[in-house]
Amino acid sequence: MDLSLDLRDLQRLVALGEGLTIEFTRRVPRPARIAKEVIALANTQGGKLLLGVDDDGTIKGVRDAHEEAFALRQAIAKHTRPLVPLDVAAVPVSRRREVLIVDVPESASKPHYLVTSDAEGRVSKTAYVRVDEQSIEASREVIRVMKAEQNPTNTRFEFGDKEQQLMQYLDRYERITVAQFAKLAGVSLSSAAQPLVLLTRASILALHPDEKADYWTLAYDVA
């Protein structure tokens, strides 16, 4: 990350607003919460987390940038698996306050998981991805696609009747969910998910994570 960023660079970033690759936060919140945001960025296109900026874009800064950076790194070390790499730069915004610009690259080790434990010591792992300005839980299909992207192999499948039905449906309605394809093909949800994932890996379909239900469209390079 370029450590020579100044206040004008920061203002330009803030002017872009929160979105797919930019997240504002006033300060480091609960460790698991900040780890979730970092994981979502790493699992998607990467991006920047601006510590010391309100949700409305007001640049306030933090009083102790070193303490905030330490808390951030502690949260990432404790709650992310595999560990998410990041760079942190401090930009002075007044005599006593700084904004931390946390650069999170798109990871080559997807999927990353948020690791937490309950009062009884039971450990849970959840992957997150970025959708617009939100960090949402990744579905099983999104996780399968991420894993496949890290271990690319030649994808082979039979383009049968169900796939033909799928193409015709997309040609007419433009998008489809697992549930819609299962109903269309008369199969279970798990059976419907498999060809959708395979066609995504083959770059025939594009998978769009969504908080309500993931959906697929034809990939942009498909005529």
XYZ file of N, CA and C in Angstrom:
669
model
N 0.840 -1.208 0.000
C 0.000 0.000 0.000
C 0.870 1.251 0.000
N 0.465 2.273 -0.718
C 1.190 3.536 -0.750
C 1.027 4.250 0.587
N 2.143 4.382 1.329
C 2.081 4.987 2.654
C 2.195 6.511 2.603
N 2.224 7.091 1.406
C 2.352 8.540 1.282
C 1.001 9.228 1.104
N -0.093 8.546 1.436
C -1.426 9.126 1.296
C -1.564 10.350 2.197
N -2.266 11.359 1.690
C -2.477 12.563 2.489
C -3.972 12.830 2.635
N -4.313 13.961 3.237
C -5.707 14.278 3.519
C -6.532 14.371 2.244
N -5.961 14.899 1.166
C -6.709 14.978 -0.091
C -7.022 13.593 -0.653
N -6.065 12.672 -0.528
C -6.316 11.292 -0.967
C -7.457 10.688 -0.151
N -7.429 10.929 1.155
C -8.486 10.431 2.026
C -9.834 11.017 1.642
N -9.877 12.311 1.403
C -11.135 12.964 1.034
C -11.700 12.406 -0.270
N -10.813 12.083 -1.207
C -11.279 11.489 -2.463
C -11.891 10.108 -2.221
N -11.279 9.332 -1.339
C -11.824 8.014 -1.012
C -13.193 8.138 -0.347
N -13.295 9.065 0.607
C -14.556 9.253 1.328
C -15.645 9.730 0.379
N -15.283 10.562 -0.587
C -16.267 11.081 -1.537
C -16.891 9.980 -2.376
N -16.186 8.875 -2.535
C -16.738 7.749 -3.284
C -17.902 7.098 -2.539
N -17.909 7.230 -1.220
C -18.970 6.648 -0.407
C -18.750 5.169 -0.159
N -19.507 4.644 0.806
C -19.420 3.214 1.070
C -19.967 2.431 -0.121
N -19.360 1.297 -0.373
C -19.797 0.488 -1.502
C -19.101 -0.850 -1.497
N -19.002 -1.445 -2.660
C -18.434 -2.784 -2.784
C -17.030 -2.878 -2.216
N -16.218 -1.851 -2.393
C -14.816 -1.923 -1.992
C -14.420 -0.914 -0.921
N -15.377 -0.200 -0.361
C -15.071 0.793 0.677
C -16.035 0.655 1.846
N -15.487 0.611 3.055
C -16.295 0.525 4.277
C -15.817 1.589 5.255
N -16.766 2.340 5.838
C -16.452 3.327 6.872
C -16.750 2.732 8.247
N -15.956 3.100 9.224
C -16.285 2.761 10.606
C -15.658 3.815 11.519
N -16.408 4.199 12.552
C -15.960 5.278 13.442
C -14.694 4.890 14.188
N -14.638 3.655 14.658
C -13.475 3.116 15.341
C -13.577 1.598 15.288
N -12.599 0.904 15.827
C -12.655 -0.555 15.823
C -13.788 -0.986 16.746
N -14.820 -1.644 16.186
C -15.929 -2.115 17.025
C -15.562 -3.443 17.680
N -16.568 -4.240 18.040
C -16.286 -5.564 18.590
C -15.373 -6.327 17.631
N -14.393 -7.087 18.156
C -13.417 -7.760 17.292
C -14.032 -8.593 16.173
N -15.059 -9.372 16.489
C -15.659 -10.233 15.466
C -16.322 -9.404 14.373
N -16.860 -8.260 14.733
C -17.555 -7.424 13.743
C -16.576 -6.832 12.739
N -15.444 -6.306 13.227
C -14.476 -5.720 12.301
C -13.837 -6.805 11.456
N -13.619 -8.001 12.042
C -13.054 -9.121 11.283
C -13.993 -9.534 10.157
N -15.283 -9.497 10.423
C -16.280 -9.831 9.397
C -16.150 -8.915 8.190
N -15.997 -7.610 8.417
C -15.894 -6.654 7.314
C -14.632 -6.896 6.490
N -13.533 -7.169 7.169
C -12.268 -7.426 6.478
C -12.361 -8.712 5.661
N -12.952 -9.744 6.238
C -13.129 -11.019 5.540
C -13.957 -10.830 4.276
N -15.040 -10.085 4.385
C -15.914 -9.874 3.230
C -15.173 -9.185 2.091
N -14.354 -8.193 2.416
C -13.571 -7.519 1.388
C -12.575 -8.480 0.739
N -11.872 -9.250 1.573
C -10.867 -10.179 1.057
C -11.493 -11.260 0.185
N -12.700 -11.680 0.531
C -13.380 -12.747 -0.221
C -14.032 -12.237 -1.507
N -14.055 -10.923 -1.690
C -14.722 -10.370 -2.880
C -13.661 -9.732 -3.776
N -13.635 -8.432 -3.874
C -12.677 -7.773 -4.768
C -11.585 -7.022 -4.020
N -11.524 -7.220 -2.695
C -10.611 -6.418 -1.905
C -11.191 -5.026 -1.716
N -10.441 -4.158 -1.037
C -10.942 -2.805 -0.842
C -10.263 -2.126 0.327
N -10.905 -1.076 0.822
C -10.331 -0.286 1.900
C -11.346 -0.064 3.009
N -10.857 -0.208 4.229
C -11.634 0.071 5.428
C -11.094 1.365 6.014
N -11.958 2.362 6.186
C -11.527 3.658 6.699
C -11.953 3.797 8.154
N -10.984 3.721 9.053
C -11.235 3.819 10.491
C -11.115 5.273 10.930
N -12.231 5.799 11.452
C -12.257 7.196 11.855
C -13.171 8.017 10.977
N -14.024 7.317 10.190
C -14.986 7.983 9.315
C -16.383 7.476 9.649
N -17.306 8.393 9.928
C -18.683 8.015 10.240
C -19.393 7.472 9.002
N -20.508 6.781 9.238
C -21.277 6.206 8.130
C -21.740 7.265 7.139
N -21.943 8.496 7.626
C -22.402 9.563 6.730
C -21.245 10.242 5.987
N -20.029 9.744 6.187
C -18.877 10.299 5.490
C -18.148 11.398 6.231
N -18.570 11.695 7.452
C -17.883 12.713 8.246
C -16.527 12.179 8.704
N -15.482 12.917 8.388
C -14.125 12.506 8.760
C -13.809 13.041 10.155
N -13.749 12.159 11.136
C -13.492 12.567 12.517
C -12.130 12.122 13.008
N -11.650 10.988 12.518
C -10.381 10.472 12.976
C -10.484 9.794 14.335
N -9.392 9.178 14.752
C -9.315 8.532 16.063
C -8.173 9.173 16.830
N -8.286 9.178 18.154
C -7.272 9.839 18.977
C -5.981 9.030 19.064
N -6.106 7.728 19.216
C -4.921 6.886 19.375
C -4.867 5.883 18.231
N -4.235 6.285 17.137
C -4.187 5.432 15.948
C -3.433 4.139 16.219
N -2.388 4.200 17.027
C -1.618 2.987 17.323
C -2.474 1.968 18.067
N -3.265 2.459 19.013
C -4.132 1.557 19.778
C -5.204 0.939 18.885
N -5.778 1.746 17.994
C -6.798 1.233 17.087
C -6.203 0.201 16.119
N -5.013 0.486 15.596
C -4.359 -0.450 14.682
C -4.030 -1.756 15.394
N -3.601 -1.659 16.649
C -3.300 -2.858 17.429
C -4.565 -3.683 17.649
N -5.669 -3.012 18.006
C -6.936 -3.716 18.227
C -7.414 -4.395 16.943
N -7.218 -3.716 15.818
C -7.605 -4.294 14.528
C -6.805 -5.554 14.246
N -5.506 -5.487 14.393
C -4.669 -6.656 14.088
C -4.951 -7.800 15.048
N -5.245 -7.487 16.302
C -5.606 -8.528 17.270
C -6.900 -9.223 16.848
N -7.865 -8.429 16.384
C -9.156 -8.986 15.951
C -8.974 -9.899 14.738
N -8.146 -9.461 13.787
C -7.911 -10.259 12.589
C -7.195 -11.555 12.948
N -6.204 -11.470 13.811
C -5.455 -12.663 14.212
C -6.344 -13.676 14.938
N -7.266 -13.179 15.736
C -8.111 -14.071 16.529
C -9.266 -14.654 15.737
N -9.833 -13.901 14.812
C -11.116 -14.288 14.227
C -11.089 -14.640 12.742
N -9.947 -14.585 12.063
C -9.943 -14.920 10.633
C -9.106 -16.161 10.357
N -9.672 -17.070 9.557
C -8.972 -18.284 9.117
C -9.304 -18.538 7.659
N -8.293 -18.678 6.805
C -6.896 -18.339 7.092
C -6.731 -16.849 7.357
N -5.603 -16.498 7.929
C -5.361 -15.105 8.299
C -5.435 -14.202 7.075
N -6.127 -13.085 7.205
C -6.246 -12.125 6.106
C -5.094 -11.128 6.185
N -4.276 -11.024 5.137
C -3.202 -10.024 5.138
C -3.764 -8.632 4.866
N -3.177 -7.623 5.475
C -3.621 -6.241 5.239
C -2.491 -5.277 5.541
N -2.633 -4.056 5.028
C -1.697 -2.971 5.303
C -2.475 -1.813 5.908
N -1.831 -1.092 6.816
C -2.488 0.020 7.506
C -1.636 1.275 7.375
N -2.268 2.372 6.958
C -1.595 3.669 6.888
C -2.414 4.681 7.676
N -1.721 5.585 8.380
C -2.388 6.624 9.176
C -2.293 7.962 8.453
N -3.440 8.637 8.314
C -3.493 9.944 7.670
C -3.931 10.985 8.708
N -3.092 11.954 9.054
C -3.492 12.992 10.020
C -4.640 13.841 9.453
N -5.655 14.073 10.299
C -6.774 14.920 9.878
C -6.918 16.149 10.780
N -6.173 16.165 11.882
C -6.108 17.329 12.767
C -4.859 17.153 13.623
N -4.636 18.054 14.559
C -3.432 17.957 15.393
C -3.412 16.690 16.226
N -4.591 16.200 16.626
C -4.626 15.056 17.543
C -5.334 13.826 16.997
N -5.790 13.914 15.779
C -6.567 12.787 15.248
C -6.041 12.328 13.886
N -6.191 11.021 13.661
C -5.786 10.416 12.403
C -6.870 9.451 11.927
N -6.922 9.232 10.635
C -7.772 8.193 10.055
C -6.863 7.065 9.593
N -7.241 5.857 9.927
C -6.489 4.685 9.470
C -7.103 4.183 8.174
N -6.284 4.069 7.154
C -6.723 3.482 5.886
C -6.189 2.061 5.849
N -7.108 1.123 5.929
C -6.750 -0.296 5.967
C -6.948 -0.875 4.572
N -5.866 -1.279 3.945
C -5.919 -1.823 2.595
C -6.019 -3.345 2.677
N -7.117 -3.881 2.140
C -7.364 -5.325 2.161
C -7.353 -5.826 0.718
N -6.320 -6.532 0.285
C -6.293 -7.016 -1.098
C -7.267 -8.168 -1.301
N -7.720 -8.323 -2.535
C -8.500 -9.527 -2.842
C -7.597 -10.724 -2.592
N -8.096 -11.696 -1.861
C -7.252 -12.792 -1.404
C -7.037 -13.860 -2.471
N -5.858 -14.453 -2.413
C -5.555 -15.618 -3.240
C -5.776 -16.898 -2.451
N -6.318 -16.764 -1.247
C -6.543 -17.933 -0.373
C -7.998 -18.030 0.064
N -8.919 -17.660 -0.826
C -10.348 -17.753 -0.510
C -10.753 -19.216 -0.347
N -11.798 -19.451 0.452
C -12.546 -18.488 1.269
C -11.913 -18.288 2.634
N -12.044 -17.072 3.163
C -11.666 -16.785 4.539
C -12.926 -16.887 5.399
N -12.743 -17.334 6.630
C -13.874 -17.542 7.530
C -13.724 -16.700 8.790
N -14.863 -16.258 9.301
C -14.924 -15.651 10.627
C -15.051 -16.783 11.629
N -14.115 -16.856 12.564
C -14.106 -17.917 13.568
C -14.511 -17.323 14.911
N -15.572 -17.869 15.489
C -16.047 -17.412 16.801
C -16.368 -18.630 17.664
N -16.498 -18.401 18.958
C -16.870 -19.484 19.873
C -17.903 -18.969 20.852
N -18.814 -19.859 21.261
C -19.851 -19.458 22.212
C -19.386 -19.678 23.642
N -20.288 -19.449 24.592
C -19.940 -19.549 26.009
C -19.508 -20.950 26.406
N -19.947 -21.956 25.647
C -19.593 -23.340 25.962
C -18.387 -23.825 25.167
N -17.760 -22.908 24.438
C -16.550 -23.260 23.722
C -16.766 -23.871 22.351
N -18.011 -23.881 21.880
C -18.272 -24.428 20.546
C -17.829 -23.426 19.494
N -17.040 -23.876 18.551
C -16.465 -23.007 17.524
C -17.314 -23.053 16.260
N -17.540 -21.884 15.665
C -18.265 -21.812 14.399
C -17.447 -21.035 13.388
N -17.600 -21.391 12.107
C -16.895 -20.735 11.011
C -17.917 -20.248 9.995
N -17.823 -18.978 9.633
C -18.748 -18.395 8.660
C -17.978 -17.542 7.678
N -18.223 -17.757 6.395
C -17.595 -16.932 5.358
C -18.530 -15.788 4.993
N -17.952 -14.649 4.636
C -18.737 -13.486 4.234
C -18.201 -12.933 2.919
N -19.090 -12.316 2.171
C -18.705 -11.633 0.935
C -19.344 -10.250 0.932
N -18.850 -9.426 0.033
C -19.328 -8.052 -0.058
C -20.374 -7.947 -1.172
N -21.513 -7.342 -0.864
C -22.544 -7.038 -1.858
C -22.906 -5.566 -1.678
N -22.533 -4.752 -2.648
C -22.679 -3.298 -2.516
C -21.986 -2.839 -1.235
N -22.704 -2.159 -0.335
C -22.065 -1.671 0.884
C -22.278 -2.602 2.068
N -22.770 -3.804 1.826
C -23.054 -4.747 2.911
C -22.126 -5.955 2.867
N -21.869 -6.519 4.042
C -21.138 -7.772 4.155
C -22.136 -8.845 4.555
N -22.339 -9.838 3.670
C -23.361 -10.853 3.917
C -22.728 -12.233 3.998
N -23.448 -13.145 4.635
C -22.959 -14.513 4.753
C -22.923 -15.179 3.385
N -21.821 -15.837 3.102
C -21.664 -16.523 1.818
C -22.438 -17.844 1.842
N -23.143 -18.112 0.763
C -23.882 -19.370 0.651
C -22.922 -20.526 0.357
N -23.442 -21.741 0.450
C -22.619 -22.906 0.124
C -22.141 -22.850 -1.320
N -22.998 -22.347 -2.199
C -22.613 -22.275 -3.604
C -21.487 -21.253 -3.826
N -21.571 -20.124 -3.158
C -20.514 -19.120 -3.277
C -19.194 -19.685 -2.757
N -19.247 -20.396 -1.645
C -18.039 -21.008 -1.079
C -17.461 -22.041 -2.037
N -18.320 -22.853 -2.640
C -17.839 -23.852 -3.597
C -17.154 -23.197 -4.792
N -17.716 -22.099 -5.265
C -17.114 -21.399 -6.396
C -15.769 -20.783 -5.986
N -15.694 -20.191 -4.798
C -14.434 -19.617 -4.327
C -13.351 -20.686 -4.219
N -13.695 -21.838 -3.673
C -12.723 -22.918 -3.543
C -12.253 -23.386 -4.917
N -13.191 -23.478 -5.849
C -12.838 -23.925 -7.200
C -11.902 -22.930 -7.882
N -12.103 -21.635 -7.619
C -11.253 -20.608 -8.227
C -9.812 -20.718 -7.748
N -9.608 -21.209 -6.532
C -8.257 -21.343 -5.997
C -7.571 -22.609 -6.491
N -8.350 -23.562 -7.002
C -7.811 -24.814 -7.523
C -8.411 -25.091 -8.895
N -8.058 -24.272 -9.887
C -8.683 -24.413 -11.209
C -8.337 -25.736 -11.882
N -9.347 -26.367 -12.406
C -9.182 -27.599 -13.170
C -10.109 -27.517 -14.367
N -9.895 -28.364 -15.333
C -10.801 -28.419 -16.470
C -12.164 -28.897 -16.006
N -13.200 -28.135 -16.322
C -14.553 -28.463 -15.888
C -15.277 -29.198 -17.005
N -15.733 -30.408 -16.686
C -16.446 -31.206 -17.676
C -17.860 -31.471 -17.183
N -18.830 -31.338 -18.057
C -20.214 -31.614 -17.704
C -20.985 -31.940 -18.978
N -22.104 -32.596 -18.814
C -22.957 -32.920 -19.947
C -24.040 -31.858 -20.071
N -24.163 -31.301 -21.259
C -25.157 -30.274 -21.503
C -26.442 -30.962 -21.956
N -27.242 -31.378 -20.954
C -28.437 -32.163 -21.241
C -29.712 -31.343 -21.259
N -30.824 -32.054 -21.071
C -32.137 -31.403 -21.127
C -32.298 -30.327 -20.062
N -31.830 -30.601 -18.848
C -31.994 -29.637 -17.757
C -31.195 -28.358 -18.034
N -30.007 -28.534 -18.587
C -29.202 -27.364 -18.920
C -29.849 -26.551 -20.050
N -30.453 -27.261 -21.001
C -31.174 -26.569 -22.070
C -32.348 -25.780 -21.510
N -33.062 -26.387 -20.555
C -34.172 -25.681 -19.901
C -33.653 -24.429 -19.190
N -32.511 -24.582 -18.557
C -31.905 -23.465 -17.831
C -31.579 -22.315 -18.779
N -30.955 -22.623 -19.904
C -30.585 -21.580 -20.862
C -31.826 -20.869 -21.421
N -32.857 -21.640 -21.686
C -34.091 -21.049 -22.205
C -34.733 -20.138 -21.169
N -34.693 -20.569 -19.905
C -35.261 -19.760 -18.819
C -34.492 -18.440 -18.681
N -33.166 -18.536 -18.722
C -32.352 -17.328 -18.582
C -32.509 -16.399 -19.777
N -32.702 -16.976 -20.935
C -32.916 -16.153 -22.125
C -34.205 -15.342 -21.993
N -35.170 -15.900 -21.274
C -36.461 -15.228 -21.124
C -36.505 -14.327 -19.894
N -35.986 -14.832 -18.748
C -36.143 -14.105 -17.485
C -34.844 -13.465 -16.974
N -33.723 -13.798 -17.566
C -32.411 -13.185 -17.293
C -31.728 -13.661 -16.010
N -32.468 -14.099 -15.012
C -31.840 -14.573 -13.780
C -32.610 -15.755 -13.204
N -31.901 -16.543 -12.361
C -32.537 -17.709 -11.764
C -31.864 -18.019 -10.426
N -32.641 -18.515 -9.467
C -32.111 -18.946 -8.179
C -32.052 -20.466 -8.149
N -31.412 -21.006 -7.125
C -31.375 -22.463 -6.959
C -32.791 -23.009 -6.845
N -33.619 -22.345 -6.041
C -34.991 -22.821 -5.832
C -35.781 -22.809 -7.139
N -35.600 -21.778 -7.936
C -36.316 -21.692 -9.211
C -35.853 -22.778 -10.178
N -34.549 -23.031 -10.202
C -34.034 -24.072 -11.091
C -34.471 -25.459 -10.623
N -34.508 -25.657 -9.305
C -34.966 -26.947 -8.772
C -36.408 -27.211 -9.190
N -37.241 -26.184 -9.100
C -38.637 -26.323 -9.508
C -38.745 -26.556 -11.012
N -37.960 -25.820 -11.786
C -37.980 -25.938 -13.243
C -37.562 -27.333 -13.689
N -36.502 -27.852 -13.063
C -35.956 -29.144 -13.476
C -36.583 -30.319 -12.750
N -37.381 -30.034 -11.705
C -38.006 -31.107 -10.944
C -37.013 -31.924 -10.145
N -36.021 -31.232 -9.527
C -34.996 -31.920 -8.742
C -34.883 -31.259 -7.376
N -34.084 -31.863 -6.506
C -33.863 -31.296 -5.176
C -32.982 -30.061 -5.270
N -32.938 -29.300 -4.181
C -32.106 -28.102 -4.159
C -30.631 -28.445 -4.359
N -30.170 -29.509 -3.706
C -28.765 -29.884 -3.844
C -28.444 -30.339 -5.256
N -29.383 -31.039 -5.880
C -29.174 -31.478 -7.265
C -29.200 -30.302 -8.227
N -29.994 -29.283 -7.906
C -30.054 -28.096 -8.761
C -28.800 -27.250 -8.625
N -28.220 -27.222 -7.440
C -27.041 -26.386 -7.203
C -25.823 -26.873 -7.977
N -25.685 -28.176 -8.114
C -24.475 -28.721 -8.732
C -24.234 -28.216 -10.157
N -25.200 -28.308 -11.076
C -24.924 -27.794 -12.423
C -24.741 -26.278 -12.458
N -25.411 -25.549 -11.568
C -25.226 -24.100 -11.524
C -23.783 -23.751 -11.159
N -23.234 -24.475 -10.189
C -21.841 -24.241 -9.793
C -20.888 -24.636 -10.918
N -21.142 -25.773 -11.556
C -20.291 -26.230 -12.655
C -20.296 -25.232 -13.813
N -21.470 -24.723 -14.150
C -21.569 -23.748 -15.245
C -20.924 -22.415 -14.878
N -20.916 -22.098 -13.583
C -20.208 -20.899 -13.117
C -18.709 -21.092 -13.271
N -18.224 -22.264 -12.863
C -16.800 -22.557 -12.999
C -16.367 -22.543 -14.459
N -17.278 -22.904 -15.350
C -16.966 -22.926 -16.774
C -17.156 -21.557 -17.433
N -17.482 -20.539 -16.628
C -17.686 -19.163 -17.108
C -18.853 -19.026 -18.070
N -19.807 -19.943 -17.975
C -21.031 -19.843 -18.769
C -22.075 -19.042 -18.002
N -22.083 -19.220 -16.676
C -22.978 -18.460 -15.812
C -22.174 -17.561 -14.890
N -22.804 -16.508 -14.419
C -22.221 -15.622 -13.414
C -23.060 -15.718 -12.142
N -22.401 -15.952 -11.029
C -23.075 -16.068 -9.740
C -23.084 -14.712 -9.054
N -24.277 -14.305 -8.570
C -24.444 -13.023 -7.895
C -24.919 -13.268 -6.463
N -24.032 -13.148 -5.472
C -24.470 -13.300 -4.082
C -25.526 -12.265 -3.747
N -26.510 -12.665 -2.932
C -27.584 -11.765 -2.547
C -28.047 -12.153 -1.153
N -28.379 -11.155 -0.340
C -28.777 -11.426 1.046
C -30.017 -12.294 1.124
N -30.956 -12.114 0.199
C -32.191 -12.912 0.221
C -31.983 -14.277 -0.427
N -31.418 -14.293 -1.614
C -31.142 -15.544 -2.318
C -30.186 -15.269 -3.458
N -29.092 -16.024 -3.527
C -28.166 -15.879 -4.644
C -28.901 -16.128 -5.951
N -28.411 -15.494 -7.003
C -29.008 -15.761 -8.310
C -27.918 -15.829 -9.371
N -28.265 -16.437 -10.489
C -27.337 -16.617 -11.605
C -27.864 -15.912 -12.840
N -26.944 -15.400 -13.635
C -27.269 -14.861 -14.946
C -26.294 -15.485 -15.942
N -26.529 -15.268 -17.212
C -25.532 -15.647 -18.188
C -24.294 -14.793 -17.990
N -23.121 -15.391 -18.140
C -21.888 -14.644 -18.004
C -21.804 -13.596 -19.100
N -21.061 -12.542 -18.847
C -21.011 -11.416 -19.773
C -20.420 -11.798 -21.127
N -19.555 -12.826 -21.124
C -18.897 -13.171 -22.376
C -19.664 -14.253 -23.150
N -20.888 -14.556 -22.705
C -21.701 -15.539 -23.405
C -22.605 -14.809 -24.374
N -22.556 -15.184 -25.629
C -23.358 -14.495 -26.639
C -24.830 -14.829 -26.463
